[in-house]
């Protein structure tokens, strides 16, 4: 490789190396990261907006103040405590949190990793046993490049390989670390950060996404302060409480302008994400496996691969950063087989029947669903176990994956065939990581449960966690699931996980390996995903962990959609889906129309409101269609037809957040096609306000110079009908929609007549008007009202 290589056109290298100066510049014209080796240490000179390359960025080396310990002589240029390190260590003069801590045989935790070499490779390597982003290669371009930098600790013989992948088209850098033991003695890795980023100042606000079951991922924003502020999980899963994603935004950064970084963990287990501000106002960001309870024994000749972390950047606001992350998920993380492919609209029987069902009840529900145009029938919990171990409540059956013949006389193959004969695909619920005591599995293998010897085990939902750190457990569950899937036409799996890990202990390994339990467990979960998808590549797996308790980029590598929350109340889902959208695309969010009054909140909302919220997700239903009237069934059919027509736009367009729901008054969002020709706007009233002031909804993402026709969505089930609008005392012109056209809804993609109900009158407005003047949405309706707007360029 030449001493210095510069990018001259879009297809040249994304990574420039000056070997004489040990300097590395990663840039794609949207983001730059500049690294340099100084006195053997890898230093981050700059990360942010793209800058032109130059032969020497050495002027960015900051020697700081010499008031603390340093290994350099008094004339050296590196002061370790105030240097922006890429792989800081414990105990060598930097008193901030380290990226690595290694316990050695003599009890020491001191290491000194120094530069030993680099490699640049096209594309993006896989990570052994772990989910990771990938690059799509073409004959002319690999889509990404990867820089690998080796750092060596001579005393222990440890090598740390830092991998950096920069994508050609997105301002995102993927970072991971691999530790190899080339020494003569075993060590224990007690801390390993997948990403460390030192920033020169603390003028940022941390946006973290917190919540609990049924109220997941609400953003909370606060300025950085001296010391440490963090989010973390110790539940054995990413958890509903704290998300393994965060934003670090300048104080003036808002949706459509300003600078921010994003951190995301491609991992589903315990994590630690934190910011540390030192006494000089510098900020250290770290993301990795939670070090609490973690210790990985590394024998000579062995290596350990950290999960991947993603660093995103924007200088165009938070919404642009979200759109970047959405494209990363769809084009570089999810399996290509389903990432941008439309998935079937489903109905799940859970809220319709819970555990109380017969085969005929299921078939009756399926016939009505098919009549409404629904494409996939999902049989939820309660189909398995036999005799005393039959799953008729949450007390038994979990882990015995064999159909209950009293409920399904012909087994899963029989019910799947009958659903297929109705004209629908068939899906099935599993909770493969758990077991009840009242099961054949537990009676045969009580040692397969995670439990600490001599300690009483906690129980939750009458279930225990299987030890997926034990390969024999994973093998058994795979064989049982494979037998069912291989013997029946199952198109979809709902993979649930309703209990966190307590009394963590791996009975198959000795004391020196007990710090590995949590990580080995999630590696076992990933292994089961991979084996099932290898055997059944067309299978759709929807992740579900008590709702959104494992909504993370690790699971999205295997599941193109995740059940966003067990809270199916449309008003609550406005907040949950809004917060989730900061990192995850619409097509990843499992969202269904559920029963009313809602079973989580007791709130009653119109079918229109429930439908118009769920459409901004992977659309489906959780309700008993045998209990709805003909009018409601017809309305469901209209919703299904509308979603089918517009699903490619809803799932592949660019999402714009227009109005946050957190004041409990209104909310709005929209999706715009890549060519800016079409858009759909969801506009919602949460709580009505009497004699309210005028409100205008300002759209975004349109072509300012183009002319657009604006209509409200067809059918009374998707917006207020004329009678309601009349009672509210406003005209079409009041809402900014004039009476220039009427007709039948037409597909924006194909121009074909959908035979839907007549559209409401529409008007023509310029993109500039719609974005700067907006739409008058003062009088959408009372509490829990909604309207969908269709925006089509002429």
Tab-separated table of N, CA, C and O in Angstrom, residues 676-681 699 702 706-713 736-744 746 748 759-767 769-770 775 789-794:
chain	number	residue	atom	x	y	z
A	676	UNK	N	-39.678	11.128	-3.698
A	676	UNK	CA	-40.496	12.228	-3.175
A	676	UNK	C	-41.783	12.437	-3.968
A	676	UNK	O	-42.373	13.513	-3.960
A	677	UNK	N	-42.233	11.384	-4.633
A	677	UNK	CA	-43.459	11.486	-5.432
A	677	UNK	C	-44.706	11.194	-4.614
A	677	UNK	O	-45.798	11.651	-4.966
A	678	UNK	N	-44.589	10.403	-3.549
A	678	UNK	CA	-45.752	9.979	-2.783
A	678	UNK	C	-45.438	10.031	-1.297
A	678	UNK	O	-44.298	9.831	-0.875
A	679	UNK	N	-46.460	10.295	-0.514
A	679	UNK	CA	-46.306	10.307	0.941
A	679	UNK	C	-47.631	9.935	1.587
A	679	UNK	O	-48.705	10.122	1.000
A	680	UNK	N	-47.546	9.407	2.788
A	680	UNK	CA	-48.711	9.153	3.630
A	680	UNK	C	-48.441	9.793	4.986
A	680	UNK	O	-47.364	9.616	5.567
A	681	UNK	N	-49.417	10.558	5.459
A	681	UNK	CA	-49.295	11.275	6.715
A	681	UNK	C	-50.287	10.688	7.712
A	681	UNK	O	-51.468	10.519	7.394
A	699	UNK	N	-45.579	19.567	6.763
A	699	UNK	CA	-45.030	18.337	6.223
A	699	UNK	C	-43.541	18.510	5.937
A	699	UNK	O	-43.015	19.626	5.952
A	702	UNK	N	-40.759	16.682	1.049
A	702	UNK	CA	-41.331	16.782	-0.284
A	702	UNK	C	-40.431	17.610	-1.191
A	702	UNK	O	-39.506	18.298	-0.738
A	706	UNK	N	-42.421	20.944	-6.684
A	706	UNK	CA	-43.427	20.077	-7.308
A	706	UNK	C	-44.816	20.417	-6.797
A	706	UNK	O	-44.987	20.996	-5.723
A	707	UNK	N	-45.826	20.023	-7.580
A	707	UNK	CA	-47.216	20.165	-7.174
A	707	UNK	C	-47.743	18.802	-6.739
A	707	UNK	O	-47.470	17.783	-7.378
A	708	UNK	N	-48.496	18.786	-5.628
A	708	UNK	CA	-49.001	17.553	-5.054
A	708	UNK	C	-50.518	17.637	-4.876
A	708	UNK	O	-51.051	18.685	-4.519
A	709	UNK	N	-51.170	16.517	-5.131
A	709	UNK	CA	-52.578	16.413	-4.783
A	709	UNK	C	-52.678	15.812	-3.383
A	709	UNK	O	-52.061	14.799	-3.085
A	710	UNK	N	-53.477	16.451	-2.543
A	710	UNK	CA	-53.655	16.036	-1.162
A	710	UNK	C	-55.079	15.539	-0.985
A	710	UNK	O	-56.036	16.259	-1.276
A	711	UNK	N	-55.223	14.311	-0.525
A	711	UNK	CA	-56.540	13.759	-0.232
A	711	UNK	C	-56.497	13.079	1.125
A	711	UNK	O	-55.431	12.704	1.612
A	712	UNK	N	-57.664	12.957	1.738
A	712	UNK	CA	-57.736	12.117	2.927
A	712	UNK	C	-57.977	10.682	2.487
A	712	UNK	O	-58.540	10.432	1.428
A	713	UNK	N	-57.540	9.756	3.302
A	713	UNK	CA	-57.583	8.348	2.916
A	713	UNK	C	-59.010	7.877	2.712
A	713	UNK	O	-59.941	8.374	3.345
A	736	UNK	N	-57.729	22.704	4.988
A	736	UNK	CA	-56.725	22.828	3.953
A	736	UNK	C	-56.924	21.881	2.813
A	736	UNK	O	-56.082	21.745	1.944
A	737	UNK	N	-58.075	21.190	2.752
A	737	UNK	CA	-58.356	20.253	1.671
A	737	UNK	C	-59.580	20.759	0.940
A	737	UNK	O	-60.693	20.726	1.460
A	738	UNK	N	-59.405	21.268	-0.262
A	738	UNK	CA	-60.513	21.853	-1.003
A	738	UNK	C	-61.303	20.813	-1.751
A	738	UNK	O	-61.065	19.624	-1.656
A	739	UNK	N	-62.283	21.244	-2.500
A	739	UNK	CA	-63.215	20.344	-3.188
A	739	UNK	C	-62.939	20.326	-4.678
A	739	UNK	O	-63.811	20.582	-5.493
A	740	UNK	N	-61.709	19.978	-5.044
A	740	UNK	CA	-61.351	20.038	-6.450
A	740	UNK	C	-61.480	18.704	-7.159
A	740	UNK	O	-61.596	18.681	-8.378
A	741	UNK	N	-61.414	17.584	-6.452
A	741	UNK	CA	-61.504	16.281	-7.102
A	741	UNK	C	-62.295	15.323	-6.241
A	741	UNK	O	-62.331	15.432	-5.025
A	742	UNK	N	-62.947	14.399	-6.893
A	742	UNK	CA	-63.493	13.230	-6.210
A	742	UNK	C	-63.214	12.051	-7.100
A	742	UNK	O	-62.843	12.209	-8.255
A	743	UNK	N	-63.421	10.860	-6.611
A	743	UNK	CA	-63.171	9.704	-7.446
A	743	UNK	C	-62.935	8.469	-6.627
A	743	UNK	O	-63.397	8.376	-5.504
A	744	UNK	N	-62.202	7.536	-7.193
A	744	UNK	CA	-61.914	6.273	-6.545
A	744	UNK	C	-60.426	6.187	-6.268
A	744	UNK	O	-59.613	6.665	-7.056
A	746	UNK	N	-56.717	5.312	-6.171
A	746	UNK	CA	-55.890	4.761	-7.232
A	746	UNK	C	-54.505	4.461	-6.698
A	746	UNK	O	-53.953	5.220	-5.925
A	748	UNK	N	-50.789	4.503	-6.285
A	748	UNK	CA	-49.737	5.414	-6.717
A	748	UNK	C	-48.648	4.682	-7.483
A	748	UNK	O	-47.917	5.278	-8.257
A	759	UNK	N	-62.774	8.539	-2.417
A	759	UNK	CA	-61.895	9.377	-1.626
A	759	UNK	C	-62.604	10.671	-1.292
A	759	UNK	O	-63.553	11.081	-1.948
A	760	UNK	N	-62.143	11.333	-0.260
A	760	UNK	CA	-62.690	12.637	0.070
A	760	UNK	C	-62.099	13.667	-0.880
A	760	UNK	O	-61.065	13.427	-1.504
A	761	UNK	N	-62.752	14.841	-1.018
A	761	UNK	CA	-62.245	15.843	-1.956
A	761	UNK	C	-60.798	16.202	-1.673
A	761	UNK	O	-60.370	16.232	-0.522
A	762	UNK	N	-60.040	16.479	-2.721
A	762	UNK	CA	-58.639	16.815	-2.571
A	762	UNK	C	-58.314	18.134	-3.234
A	762	UNK	O	-59.103	18.684	-4.006
A	763	UNK	N	-57.145	18.663	-2.930
A	763	UNK	CA	-56.672	19.905	-3.520
A	763	UNK	C	-55.262	19.706	-4.037
A	763	UNK	O	-54.606	18.711	-3.723
A	764	UNK	N	-54.787	20.666	-4.789
A	764	UNK	CA	-53.423	20.677	-5.278
A	764	UNK	C	-52.658	21.780	-4.561
A	764	UNK	O	-53.113	22.925	-4.494
A	765	UNK	N	-51.524	21.416	-3.996
A	765	UNK	CA	-50.653	22.361	-3.304
A	765	UNK	C	-49.201	22.086	-3.719
A	765	UNK	O	-48.837	20.953	-4.035
A	766	UNK	N	-48.382	23.097	-3.667
A	766	UNK	CA	-46.960	22.898	-3.933
A	766	UNK	C	-46.299	22.251	-2.720
A	766	UNK	O	-46.784	22.376	-1.583
A	767	UNK	N	-45.186	21.592	-2.971
A	767	UNK	CA	-44.438	21.024	-1.860
A	767	UNK	C	-44.010	22.091	-0.874
A	767	UNK	O	-44.027	21.868	0.337
A	769	UNK	N	-45.595	24.874	-0.152
A	769	UNK	CA	-46.756	25.235	0.665
A	769	UNK	C	-46.991	24.202	1.753
A	769	UNK	O	-47.248	24.544	2.916
A	770	UNK	N	-46.945	22.932	1.380
A	770	UNK	CA	-47.240	21.883	2.351
A	770	UNK	C	-46.200	21.840	3.467
A	770	UNK	O	-46.512	21.506	4.616
A	775	UNK	N	-50.843	22.091	6.616
A	775	UNK	CA	-52.244	21.720	6.519
A	775	UNK	C	-52.935	22.109	7.818
A	775	UNK	O	-52.434	21.825	8.909
A	789	UNK	N	-53.551	11.257	5.480
A	789	UNK	CA	-53.510	12.041	4.247
A	789	UNK	C	-52.662	11.302	3.216
A	789	UNK	O	-51.595	10.771	3.526
A	790	UNK	N	-53.131	11.315	1.979
A	790	UNK	CA	-52.358	10.819	0.850
A	790	UNK	C	-51.822	12.013	0.071
A	790	UNK	O	-52.587	12.919	-0.294
A	791	UNK	N	-50.526	12.015	-0.191
A	791	UNK	CA	-49.854	13.105	-0.902
A	791	UNK	C	-49.244	12.514	-2.162
A	791	UNK	O	-48.359	11.651	-2.084
A	792	UNK	N	-49.694	12.952	-3.330
A	792	UNK	CA	-49.214	12.390	-4.592
A	792	UNK	C	-48.791	13.506	-5.533
A	792	UNK	O	-49.568	14.426	-5.822
A	793	UNK	N	-47.561	13.424	-6.027
A	793	UNK	CA	-47.043	14.439	-6.945
A	793	UNK	C	-47.737	14.312	-8.291
A	793	UNK	O	-47.960	13.215	-8.808
A	794	UNK	N	-48.078	15.449	-8.885
A	794	UNK	CA	-48.740	15.450	-10.194
A	794	UNK	C	-47.712	15.196	-11.284
A	794	UNK	O	-46.595	15.709	-11.214
